[in-house]
Coordinates of C-alpha atoms in Angstrom, one line a residue:
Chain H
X1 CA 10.9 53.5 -30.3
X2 CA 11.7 52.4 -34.0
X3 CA 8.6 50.3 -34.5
X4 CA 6.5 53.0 -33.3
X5 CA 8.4 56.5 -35.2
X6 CA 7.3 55.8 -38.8
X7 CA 6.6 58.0 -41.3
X8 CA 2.9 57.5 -41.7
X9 CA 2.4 58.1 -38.2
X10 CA 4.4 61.3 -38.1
X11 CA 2.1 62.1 -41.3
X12 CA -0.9 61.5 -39.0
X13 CA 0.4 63.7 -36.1
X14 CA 0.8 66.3 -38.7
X15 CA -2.3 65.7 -39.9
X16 CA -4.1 65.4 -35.8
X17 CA -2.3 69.0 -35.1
X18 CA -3.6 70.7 -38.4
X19 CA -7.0 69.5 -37.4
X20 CA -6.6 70.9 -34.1
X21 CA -5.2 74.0 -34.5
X22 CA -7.8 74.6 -37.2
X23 CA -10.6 73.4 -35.2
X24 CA -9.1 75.6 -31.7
X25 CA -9.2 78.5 -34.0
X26 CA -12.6 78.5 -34.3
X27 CA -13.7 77.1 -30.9
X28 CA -13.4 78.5 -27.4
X29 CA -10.6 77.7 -25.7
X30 CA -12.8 75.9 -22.5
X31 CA -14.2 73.7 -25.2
X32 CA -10.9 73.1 -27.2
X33 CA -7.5 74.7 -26.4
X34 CA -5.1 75.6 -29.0
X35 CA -2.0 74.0 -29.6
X36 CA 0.3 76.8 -28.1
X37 CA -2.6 77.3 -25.1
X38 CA -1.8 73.6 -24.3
X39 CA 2.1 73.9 -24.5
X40 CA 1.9 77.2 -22.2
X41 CA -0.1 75.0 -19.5
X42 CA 2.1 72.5 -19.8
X43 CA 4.8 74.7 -19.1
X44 CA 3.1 76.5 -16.0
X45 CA 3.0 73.1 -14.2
X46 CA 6.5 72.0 -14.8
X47 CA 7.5 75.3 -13.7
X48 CA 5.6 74.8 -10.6
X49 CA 7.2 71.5 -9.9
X50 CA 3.2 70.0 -9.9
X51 CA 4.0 68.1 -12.6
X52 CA 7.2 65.9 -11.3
X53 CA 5.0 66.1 -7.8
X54 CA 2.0 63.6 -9.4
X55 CA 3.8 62.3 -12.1
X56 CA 5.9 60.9 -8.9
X57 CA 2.5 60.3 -6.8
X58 CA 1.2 58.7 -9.5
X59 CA 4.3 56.6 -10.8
X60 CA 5.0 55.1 -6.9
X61 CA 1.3 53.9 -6.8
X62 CA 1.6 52.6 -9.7
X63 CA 4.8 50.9 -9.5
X64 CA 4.1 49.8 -5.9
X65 CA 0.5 47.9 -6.7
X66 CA 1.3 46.6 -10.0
X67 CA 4.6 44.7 -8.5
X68 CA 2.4 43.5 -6.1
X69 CA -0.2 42.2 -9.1
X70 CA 2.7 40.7 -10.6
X71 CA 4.3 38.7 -8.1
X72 CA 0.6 37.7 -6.9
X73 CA -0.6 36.7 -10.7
X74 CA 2.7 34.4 -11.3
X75 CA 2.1 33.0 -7.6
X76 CA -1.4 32.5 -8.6
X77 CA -0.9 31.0 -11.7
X78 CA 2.3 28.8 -10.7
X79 CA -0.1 27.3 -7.9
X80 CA -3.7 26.8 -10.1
X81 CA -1.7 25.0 -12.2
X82 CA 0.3 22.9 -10.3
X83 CA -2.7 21.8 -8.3
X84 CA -6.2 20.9 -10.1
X85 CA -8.2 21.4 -6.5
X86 CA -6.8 24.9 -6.5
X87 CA -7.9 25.6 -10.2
X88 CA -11.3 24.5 -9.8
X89 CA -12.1 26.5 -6.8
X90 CA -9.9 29.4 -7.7
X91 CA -10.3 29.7 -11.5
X92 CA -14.0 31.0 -11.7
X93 CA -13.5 33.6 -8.9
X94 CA -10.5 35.3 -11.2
X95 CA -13.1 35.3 -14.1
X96 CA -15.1 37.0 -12.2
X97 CA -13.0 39.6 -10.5
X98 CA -11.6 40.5 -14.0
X99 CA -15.3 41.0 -15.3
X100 CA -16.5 43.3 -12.9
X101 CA -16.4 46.8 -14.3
X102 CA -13.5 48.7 -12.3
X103 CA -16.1 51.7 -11.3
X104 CA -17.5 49.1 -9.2
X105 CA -14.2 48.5 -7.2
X106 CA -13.3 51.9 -6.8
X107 CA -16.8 52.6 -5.6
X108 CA -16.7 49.9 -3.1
X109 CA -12.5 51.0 -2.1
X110 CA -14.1 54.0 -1.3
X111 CA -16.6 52.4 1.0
X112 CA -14.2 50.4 2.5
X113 CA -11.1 52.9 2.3
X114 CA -12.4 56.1 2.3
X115 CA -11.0 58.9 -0.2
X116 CA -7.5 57.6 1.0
X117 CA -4.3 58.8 -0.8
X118 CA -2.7 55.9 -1.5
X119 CA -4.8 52.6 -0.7
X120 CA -8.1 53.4 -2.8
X121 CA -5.4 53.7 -6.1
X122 CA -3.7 50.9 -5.0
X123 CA -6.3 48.8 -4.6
X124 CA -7.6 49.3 -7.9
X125 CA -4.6 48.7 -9.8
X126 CA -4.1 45.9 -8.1
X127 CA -7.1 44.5 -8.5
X128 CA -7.5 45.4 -12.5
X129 CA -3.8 44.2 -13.5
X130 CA -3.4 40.7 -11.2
X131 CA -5.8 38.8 -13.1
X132 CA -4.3 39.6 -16.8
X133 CA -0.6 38.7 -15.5
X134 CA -2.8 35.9 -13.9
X135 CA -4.5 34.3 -17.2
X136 CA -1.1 35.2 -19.6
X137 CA 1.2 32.8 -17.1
X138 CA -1.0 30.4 -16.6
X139 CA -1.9 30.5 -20.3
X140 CA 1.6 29.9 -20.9
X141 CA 1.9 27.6 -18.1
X142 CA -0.6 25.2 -20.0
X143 CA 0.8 25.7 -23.4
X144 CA 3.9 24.6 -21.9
X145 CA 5.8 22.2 -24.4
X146 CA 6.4 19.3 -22.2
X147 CA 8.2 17.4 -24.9
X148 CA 11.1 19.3 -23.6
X149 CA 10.8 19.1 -20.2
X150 CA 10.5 15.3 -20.5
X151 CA 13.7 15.0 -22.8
X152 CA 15.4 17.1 -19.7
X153 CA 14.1 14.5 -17.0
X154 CA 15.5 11.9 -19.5
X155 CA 19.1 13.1 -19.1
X156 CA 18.8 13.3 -15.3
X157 CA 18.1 17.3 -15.1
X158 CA 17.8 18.7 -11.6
X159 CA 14.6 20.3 -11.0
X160 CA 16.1 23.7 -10.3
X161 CA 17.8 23.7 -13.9
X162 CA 14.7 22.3 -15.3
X163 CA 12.8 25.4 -13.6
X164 CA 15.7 28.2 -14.7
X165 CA 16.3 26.6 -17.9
X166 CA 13.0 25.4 -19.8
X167 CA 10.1 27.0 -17.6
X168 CA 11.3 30.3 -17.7
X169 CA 12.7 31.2 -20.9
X170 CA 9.6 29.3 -21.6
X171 CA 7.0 31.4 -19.8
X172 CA 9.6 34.7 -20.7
X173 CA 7.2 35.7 -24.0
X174 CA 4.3 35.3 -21.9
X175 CA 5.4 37.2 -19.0
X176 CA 6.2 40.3 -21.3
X177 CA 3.2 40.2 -23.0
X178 CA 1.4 40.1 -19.6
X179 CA 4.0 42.8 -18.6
X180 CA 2.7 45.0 -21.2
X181 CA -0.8 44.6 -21.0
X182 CA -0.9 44.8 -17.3
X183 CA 0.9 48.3 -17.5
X184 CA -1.6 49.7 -19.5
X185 CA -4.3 48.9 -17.7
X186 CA -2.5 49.9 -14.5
X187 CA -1.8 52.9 -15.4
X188 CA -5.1 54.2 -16.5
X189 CA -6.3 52.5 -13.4
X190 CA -4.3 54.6 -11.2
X191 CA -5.6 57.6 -12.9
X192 CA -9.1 56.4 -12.7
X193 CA -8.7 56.1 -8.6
X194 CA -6.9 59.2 -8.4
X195 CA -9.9 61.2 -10.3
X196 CA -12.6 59.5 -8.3
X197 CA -11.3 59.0 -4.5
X198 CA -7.5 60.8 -4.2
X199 CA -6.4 63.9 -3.7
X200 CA -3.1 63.6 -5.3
X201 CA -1.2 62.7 -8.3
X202 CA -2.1 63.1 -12.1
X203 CA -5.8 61.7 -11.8
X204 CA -6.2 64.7 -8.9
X205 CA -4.8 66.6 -11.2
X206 CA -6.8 65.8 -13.8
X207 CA -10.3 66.1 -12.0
X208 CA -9.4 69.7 -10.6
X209 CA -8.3 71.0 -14.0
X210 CA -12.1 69.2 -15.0
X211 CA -13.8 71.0 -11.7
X212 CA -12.1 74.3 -13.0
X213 CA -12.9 74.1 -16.4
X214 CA -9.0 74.2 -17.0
X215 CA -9.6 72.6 -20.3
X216 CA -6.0 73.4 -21.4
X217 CA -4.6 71.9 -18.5
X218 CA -7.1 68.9 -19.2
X219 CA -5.1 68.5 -22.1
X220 CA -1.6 68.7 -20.9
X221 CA -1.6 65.9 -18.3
X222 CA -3.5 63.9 -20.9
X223 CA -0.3 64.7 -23.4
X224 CA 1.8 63.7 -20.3
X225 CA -0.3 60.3 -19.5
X226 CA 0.0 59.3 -23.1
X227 CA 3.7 60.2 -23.3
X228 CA 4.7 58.1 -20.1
X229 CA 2.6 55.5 -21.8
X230 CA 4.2 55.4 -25.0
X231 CA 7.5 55.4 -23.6
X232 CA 7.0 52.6 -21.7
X233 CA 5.2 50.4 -24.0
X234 CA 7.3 51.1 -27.1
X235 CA 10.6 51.6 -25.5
X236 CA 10.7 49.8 -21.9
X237 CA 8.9 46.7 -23.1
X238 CA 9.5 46.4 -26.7
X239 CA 13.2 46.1 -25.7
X240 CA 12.6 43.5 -23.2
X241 CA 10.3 41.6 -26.1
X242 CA 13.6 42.1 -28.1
X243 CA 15.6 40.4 -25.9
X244 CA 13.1 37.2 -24.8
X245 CA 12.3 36.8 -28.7
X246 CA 15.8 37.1 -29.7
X247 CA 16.2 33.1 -30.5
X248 CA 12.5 33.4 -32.4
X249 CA 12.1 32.8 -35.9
X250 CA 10.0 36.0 -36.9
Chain E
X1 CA 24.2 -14.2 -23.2
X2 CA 25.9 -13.5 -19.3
X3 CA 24.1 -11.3 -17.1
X4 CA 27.3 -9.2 -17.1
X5 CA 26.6 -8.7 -20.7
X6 CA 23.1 -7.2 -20.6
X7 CA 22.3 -4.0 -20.8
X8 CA 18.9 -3.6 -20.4
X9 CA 16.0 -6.8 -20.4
X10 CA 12.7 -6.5 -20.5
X11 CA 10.4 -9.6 -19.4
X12 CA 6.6 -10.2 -19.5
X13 CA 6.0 -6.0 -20.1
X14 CA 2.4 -5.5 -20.5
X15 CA 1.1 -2.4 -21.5
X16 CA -2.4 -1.1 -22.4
X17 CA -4.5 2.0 -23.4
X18 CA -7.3 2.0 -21.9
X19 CA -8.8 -0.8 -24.0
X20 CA -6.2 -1.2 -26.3
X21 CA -3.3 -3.4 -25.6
X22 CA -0.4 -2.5 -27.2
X23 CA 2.4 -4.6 -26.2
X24 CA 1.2 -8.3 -24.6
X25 CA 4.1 -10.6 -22.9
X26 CA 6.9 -8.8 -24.6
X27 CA 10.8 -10.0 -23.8
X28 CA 13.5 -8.7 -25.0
X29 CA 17.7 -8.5 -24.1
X30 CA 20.3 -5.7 -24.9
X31 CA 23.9 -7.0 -25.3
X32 CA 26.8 -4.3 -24.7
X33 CA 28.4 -3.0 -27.7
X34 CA 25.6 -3.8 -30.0
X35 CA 23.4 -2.2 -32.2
X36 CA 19.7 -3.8 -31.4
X37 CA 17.2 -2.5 -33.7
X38 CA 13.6 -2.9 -32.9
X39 CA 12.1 -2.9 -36.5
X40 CA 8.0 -3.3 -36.8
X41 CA 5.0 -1.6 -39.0
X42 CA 3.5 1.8 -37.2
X43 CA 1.1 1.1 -34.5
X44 CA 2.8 -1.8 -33.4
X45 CA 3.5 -0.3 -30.0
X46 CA 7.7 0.4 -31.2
X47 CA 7.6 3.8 -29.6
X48 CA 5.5 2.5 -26.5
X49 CA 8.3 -0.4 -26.2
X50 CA 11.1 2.9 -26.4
X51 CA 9.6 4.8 -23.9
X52 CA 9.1 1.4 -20.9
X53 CA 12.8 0.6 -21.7
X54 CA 14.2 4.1 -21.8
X55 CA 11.6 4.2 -18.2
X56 CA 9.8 7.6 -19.8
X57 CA 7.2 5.5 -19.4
X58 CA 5.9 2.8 -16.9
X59 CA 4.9 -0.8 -17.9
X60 CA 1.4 -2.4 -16.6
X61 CA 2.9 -5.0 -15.5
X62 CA 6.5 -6.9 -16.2
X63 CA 10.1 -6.4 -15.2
X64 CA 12.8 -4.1 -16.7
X65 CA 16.0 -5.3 -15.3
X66 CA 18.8 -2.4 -15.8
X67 CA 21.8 -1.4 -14.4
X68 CA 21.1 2.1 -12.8
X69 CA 24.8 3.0 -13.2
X70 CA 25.0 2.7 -16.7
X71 CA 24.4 6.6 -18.6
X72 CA 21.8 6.6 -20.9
X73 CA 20.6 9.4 -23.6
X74 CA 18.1 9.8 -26.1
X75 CA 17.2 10.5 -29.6
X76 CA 13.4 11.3 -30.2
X77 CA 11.2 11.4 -33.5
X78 CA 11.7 14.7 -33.9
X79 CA 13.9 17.2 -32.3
X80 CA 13.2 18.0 -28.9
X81 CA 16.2 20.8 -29.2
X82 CA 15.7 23.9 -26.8
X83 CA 15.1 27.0 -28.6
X84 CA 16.2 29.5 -26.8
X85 CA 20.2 28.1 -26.7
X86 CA 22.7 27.5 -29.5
X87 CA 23.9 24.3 -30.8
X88 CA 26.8 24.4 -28.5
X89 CA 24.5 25.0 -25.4
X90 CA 22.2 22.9 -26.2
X91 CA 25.1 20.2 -25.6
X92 CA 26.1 21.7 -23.6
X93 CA 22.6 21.9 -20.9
X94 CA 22.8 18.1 -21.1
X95 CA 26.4 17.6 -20.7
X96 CA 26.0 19.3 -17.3
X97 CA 24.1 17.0 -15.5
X98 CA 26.8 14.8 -15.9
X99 CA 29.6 17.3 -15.3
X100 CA 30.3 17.1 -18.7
X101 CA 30.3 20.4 -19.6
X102 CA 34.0 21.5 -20.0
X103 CA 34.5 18.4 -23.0
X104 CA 34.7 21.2 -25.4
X105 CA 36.8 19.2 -27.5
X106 CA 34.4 16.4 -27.5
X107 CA 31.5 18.8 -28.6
X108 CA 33.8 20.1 -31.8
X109 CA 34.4 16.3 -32.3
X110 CA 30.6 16.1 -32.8
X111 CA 30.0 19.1 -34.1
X112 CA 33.0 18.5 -37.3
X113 CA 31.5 15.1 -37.5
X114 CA 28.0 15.7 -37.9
X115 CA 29.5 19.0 -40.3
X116 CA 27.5 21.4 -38.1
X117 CA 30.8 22.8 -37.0
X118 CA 30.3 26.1 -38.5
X119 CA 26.5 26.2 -36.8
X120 CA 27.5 25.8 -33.2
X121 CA 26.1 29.4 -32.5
X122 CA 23.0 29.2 -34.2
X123 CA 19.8 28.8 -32.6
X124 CA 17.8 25.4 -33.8
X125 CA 14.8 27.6 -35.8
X126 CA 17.7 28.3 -38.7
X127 CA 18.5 24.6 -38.5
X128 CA 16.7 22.7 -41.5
X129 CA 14.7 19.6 -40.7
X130 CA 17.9 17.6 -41.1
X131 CA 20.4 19.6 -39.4
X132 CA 18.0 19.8 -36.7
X133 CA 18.2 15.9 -36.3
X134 CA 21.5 15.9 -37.1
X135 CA 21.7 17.9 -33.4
X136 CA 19.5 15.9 -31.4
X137 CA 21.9 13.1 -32.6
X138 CA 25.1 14.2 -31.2
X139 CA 23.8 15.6 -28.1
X140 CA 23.1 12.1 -27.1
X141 CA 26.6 11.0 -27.9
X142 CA 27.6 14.0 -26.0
X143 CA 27.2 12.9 -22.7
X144 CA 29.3 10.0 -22.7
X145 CA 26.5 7.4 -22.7
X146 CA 26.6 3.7 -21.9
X147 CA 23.6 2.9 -24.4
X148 CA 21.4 5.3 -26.4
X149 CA 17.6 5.2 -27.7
X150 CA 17.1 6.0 -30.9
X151 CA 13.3 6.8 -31.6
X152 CA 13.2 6.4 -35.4
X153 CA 15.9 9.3 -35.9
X154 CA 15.5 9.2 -39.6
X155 CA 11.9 9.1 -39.9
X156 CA 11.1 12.3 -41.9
X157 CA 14.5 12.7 -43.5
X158 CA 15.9 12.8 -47.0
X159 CA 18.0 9.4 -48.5
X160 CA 21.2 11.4 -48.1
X161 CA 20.8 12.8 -44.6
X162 CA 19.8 9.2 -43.7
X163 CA 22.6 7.3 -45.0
X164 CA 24.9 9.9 -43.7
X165 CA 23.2 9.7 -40.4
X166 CA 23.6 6.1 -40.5
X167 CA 27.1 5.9 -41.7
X168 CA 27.4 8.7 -38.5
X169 CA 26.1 6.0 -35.9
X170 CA 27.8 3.3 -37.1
X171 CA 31.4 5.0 -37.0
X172 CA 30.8 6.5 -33.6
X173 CA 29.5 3.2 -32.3
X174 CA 32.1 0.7 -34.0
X175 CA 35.1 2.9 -32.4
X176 CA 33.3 3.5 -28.8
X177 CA 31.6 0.5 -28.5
X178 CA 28.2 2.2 -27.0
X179 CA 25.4 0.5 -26.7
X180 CA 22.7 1.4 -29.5
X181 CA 18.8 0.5 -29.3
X182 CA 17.3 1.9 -32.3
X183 CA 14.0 1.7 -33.6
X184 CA 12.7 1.6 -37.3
X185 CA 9.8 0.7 -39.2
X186 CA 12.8 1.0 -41.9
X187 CA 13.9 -3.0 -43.1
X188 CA 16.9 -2.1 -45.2
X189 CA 17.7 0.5 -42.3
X190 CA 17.7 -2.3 -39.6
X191 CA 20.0 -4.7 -41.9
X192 CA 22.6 -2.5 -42.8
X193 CA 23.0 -1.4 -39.1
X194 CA 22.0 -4.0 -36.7
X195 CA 23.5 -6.9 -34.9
X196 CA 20.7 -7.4 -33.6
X197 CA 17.1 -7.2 -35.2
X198 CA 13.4 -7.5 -32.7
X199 CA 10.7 -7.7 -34.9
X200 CA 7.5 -6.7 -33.3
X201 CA 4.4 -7.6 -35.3
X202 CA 1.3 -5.9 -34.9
X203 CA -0.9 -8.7 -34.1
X204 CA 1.0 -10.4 -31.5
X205 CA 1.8 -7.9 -29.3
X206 CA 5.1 -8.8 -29.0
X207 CA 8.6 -9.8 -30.4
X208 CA 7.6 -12.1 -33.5
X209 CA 11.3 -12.9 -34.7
X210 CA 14.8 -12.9 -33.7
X211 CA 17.3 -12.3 -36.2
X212 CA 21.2 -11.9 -35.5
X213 CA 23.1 -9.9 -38.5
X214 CA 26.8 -11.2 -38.3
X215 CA 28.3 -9.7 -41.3
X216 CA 30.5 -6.8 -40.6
X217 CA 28.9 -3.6 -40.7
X218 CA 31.5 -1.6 -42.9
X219 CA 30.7 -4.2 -45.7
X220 CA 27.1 -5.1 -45.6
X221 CA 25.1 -4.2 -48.5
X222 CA 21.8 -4.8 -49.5
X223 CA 22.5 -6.3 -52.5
X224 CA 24.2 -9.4 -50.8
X225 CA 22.2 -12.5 -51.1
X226 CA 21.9 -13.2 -47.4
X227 CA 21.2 -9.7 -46.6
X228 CA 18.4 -9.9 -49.6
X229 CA 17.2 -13.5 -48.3
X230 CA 16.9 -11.6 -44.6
X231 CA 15.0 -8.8 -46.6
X232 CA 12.8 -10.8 -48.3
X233 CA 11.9 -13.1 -44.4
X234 CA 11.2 -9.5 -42.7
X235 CA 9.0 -8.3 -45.9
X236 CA 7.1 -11.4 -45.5
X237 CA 6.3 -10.7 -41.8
X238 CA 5.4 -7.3 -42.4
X239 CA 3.0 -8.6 -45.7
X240 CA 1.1 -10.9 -43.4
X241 CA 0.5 -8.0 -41.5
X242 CA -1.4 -6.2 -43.8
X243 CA -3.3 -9.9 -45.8
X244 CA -6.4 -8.7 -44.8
X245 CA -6.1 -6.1 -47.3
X246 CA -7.6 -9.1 -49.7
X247 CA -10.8 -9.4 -48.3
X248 CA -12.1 -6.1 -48.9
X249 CA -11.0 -6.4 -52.3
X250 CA -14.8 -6.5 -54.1
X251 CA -16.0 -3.4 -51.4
X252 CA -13.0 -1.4 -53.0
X253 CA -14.0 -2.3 -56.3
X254 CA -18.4 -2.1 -56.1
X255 CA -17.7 1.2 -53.5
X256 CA -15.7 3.2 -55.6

């Protein structure tokens, strides 16, 4: 969390919660909830046990479609690369899968899936976060230095050691980037399903505190969202960059 | 030269890109326990000629007679060290493939005799240039090998890494007796280290002259009048190479 806890930005939170409070003070609270309104619905809902109850919801989906995305995309990638036929036919269709608008795959999930709890969620995650693990290995795939892969065919490398020992540390940065971006976009993914077509987990939560005019609430699962967030991409990932990078000249 | 005593031959090797040929008819013998240096001007095909005989690289057409048992290793133009493991590992990575790996004693050898002994834990980016080399160099001795390639090792070093480099190749080879093809666009370098010296001229194609270096190694020095003599032939070569230069003398002078 070091990179991320400086002092400018605690300067700038100061800063953020001045603004609020000052702007709260003055406002409604269905328009804008105060600081302490926010902290008091926040506690309500951890009281309630709602909150662990979707954060959980929300966290299985997750975790459970964007393994999938990620064992799919380095699959994906391993196999365009290795065979051009594959990456001729395949390559366009990922293109155009990551530019369709996710709205558009939710809307047709719930077509297809109805307002399910767990596949319409899943679906969309999946779908948003496979091609950017996709395009990040096989980037790294093709930017591979082969320079070093020939020097270990020259001293009679097994394939297997040439695969532990220069593909993946090779691919490692890649992968974690991927990891990282992936996440993010998973995460609000899941959300996004769970507003539209679930009825359970944080983005549930989200759209009946929305539907109720719960503004406060609103707010608190949006301070939870972007806290889960923040820890893991500057704590989770940053120390697994750490550790790939650790042999990189910075 | 007895079959028993060759190393590696090459006979007839053709190779071409796409238009360009590169090497034409080219032969060529490596006797054990010598240094063979292949010494030509750049473009001349040297590093296509290392990579057919080191068999990174297939020929068009030709023969490359070599005894599969024999352990060969490598030394490329520049480093080709992995960045992600120490010095010691990265000995340590090739060393296994030829179950190698416990010599530890043999990697401190090299390591105290290439005076990165206090560097085997560091990781190649805070290697200099030199020290970098110096690494690729005695991983190749690491493994034990019959005869190595060396791919212009000292191409983009400094006069002092060089000679020690040199002086580092000529001890290890004198007292192991491995087999050393190395490959230079360097004169000087090819006469103070060869036995044998291949010179491949551009136009040809292939092996222009044959020169055998008998002095002893330890006392060669350039100054000698039959190394200077040998000098002087090689320069001569390599200026016919370039005699064209001549006729565009006048566009030099009316297009400047």
């Amino acid at each position: 969390m070091k990179n991320f806890i400086t002092k400018p930005f605690w300067i700038l939170l100061i800063i953020i919660f001045l603004i609020w409070e000052r702007g709260a003070a003055g406002l409604n609270s269905l328009i804008l909830p105060s600081i302490g309104e926010t902290y008091q619905a926040l506690k309500e809902i951890a009281v309630s046990g709602i909150l662990v109850e979707s954060f959980l919801i929300t966290f299985r989906r997750t975790v459970i479609a964007y393994g999938m995305a990620v064992i799919a995309g380095i699959i994906l990638a391993l196999l365009l690369h290795r065979f051009s036929l594959l990456q001729r036919t395949f390559r366009p269709l990922i293109t155009i899968i990551q530019s369709t608008p996710p709205v558009v795959w939710v809307s047709l999930a719930v077509v297809w899936f109805g307002v399910a709890d767990d596949l319409t969620p899943i679906f969309l995650i999946f779908i948003v976060s496979m091609p950017v693990i996709f395009v990040n290995i096989y980037q790294g795939l093709e930017e591979m230095n082969t320079d070093l892969i020939e020097m270990a065919r020259a001293y009679s490398t097994p394939r297997f050691r040439i695969l532990k020992e220069i593909y993946l540390p090779s691919l490692l940065p890649a992968l974690v980037s991927a990891l990282s971006v992936a996440f993010a976009f998973a995460w609000k993914s899941s959300v996004f399903a769970e507003f539209i077509a679930s009825s359970s987990g944080i983005g549930y939560q989200l759209s009946r505190a929305n539907s109720m005019l719960a503004t406060d609430r609103l707010f608190a699962w949006t301070i939870i969202l972007i806290l889960f967030m923040l820890f893991v991409e500057y704590y989770l990932l940053e120390k697994l960059k750490e550790h790939v990078s650790r042999w990189k000249n910075d | 030269m007895t079959e028993a005593n060759k190393v590696l031959e090459l006979k007839n090797i053709n190779k071409s890109f796409q238009s360009l040929k590169v090497l034409q008819n080219l032969n060529l013998e490596i006797k054990k326990g010598e240094i063979c240096c292949l010494l030509g001007p750049s473009g001349s095909g040297k590093t296509t000629l290392f990579r057919i005989a080191s068999g990174l690289e297939n020929a068009d057409s030709g023969q490359i007679i070599k005894n599969n048992k024999l352990r060969f290793a490598y030394v490329f133009q520049s480093p080709r060290l992995l960045p992600w493991k120490t010095a010691a590992e990265n000995l340590i990575f090739v060393q296994k493939n030829y179950g190698l790996e416990k010599e530890a004693e043999l990697r401190n050898l090299l390591f105290e005799l290439s005076g990165l002994a206090q560097f085997k834990d560091a990781y190649p980016h805070e290697f200099s240039g030199g020290m970098q080399q110096r690494l690729e160099l005695i991983r190749a001795f690491a493994v034990k090998p019959d005869l190595v390639f060396l791919d212009e090792p000292f191409k983009s070093l400094d006069m002092k890494t060089r000679v020690n480099l040199r002086k580092l190749i000529s001890v290890i080879q004198a007292e192991t007796g491995i087999t050393i093809f190395l490959i230079t666009h360097d004169p000087e370098e090819a006469l103070l280290l060869a036995d044998r010296i291949y010179i491949l001229a551009a136009e040809a194609k292939g092996i222009k002259k044959e020169i055998m270096v008998e002095q002893p190694r330890d006392s060669r020095e350039i100054a000698d009048p039959e190394l200077y003599r040998e000098l002087e032939n090689i320069m001569e070569i390599f200026t016919d190479l370039v005699s064209d230069i001549e006729y565009v003398r006048e566009d030099i002078k009316k297009l400047f």
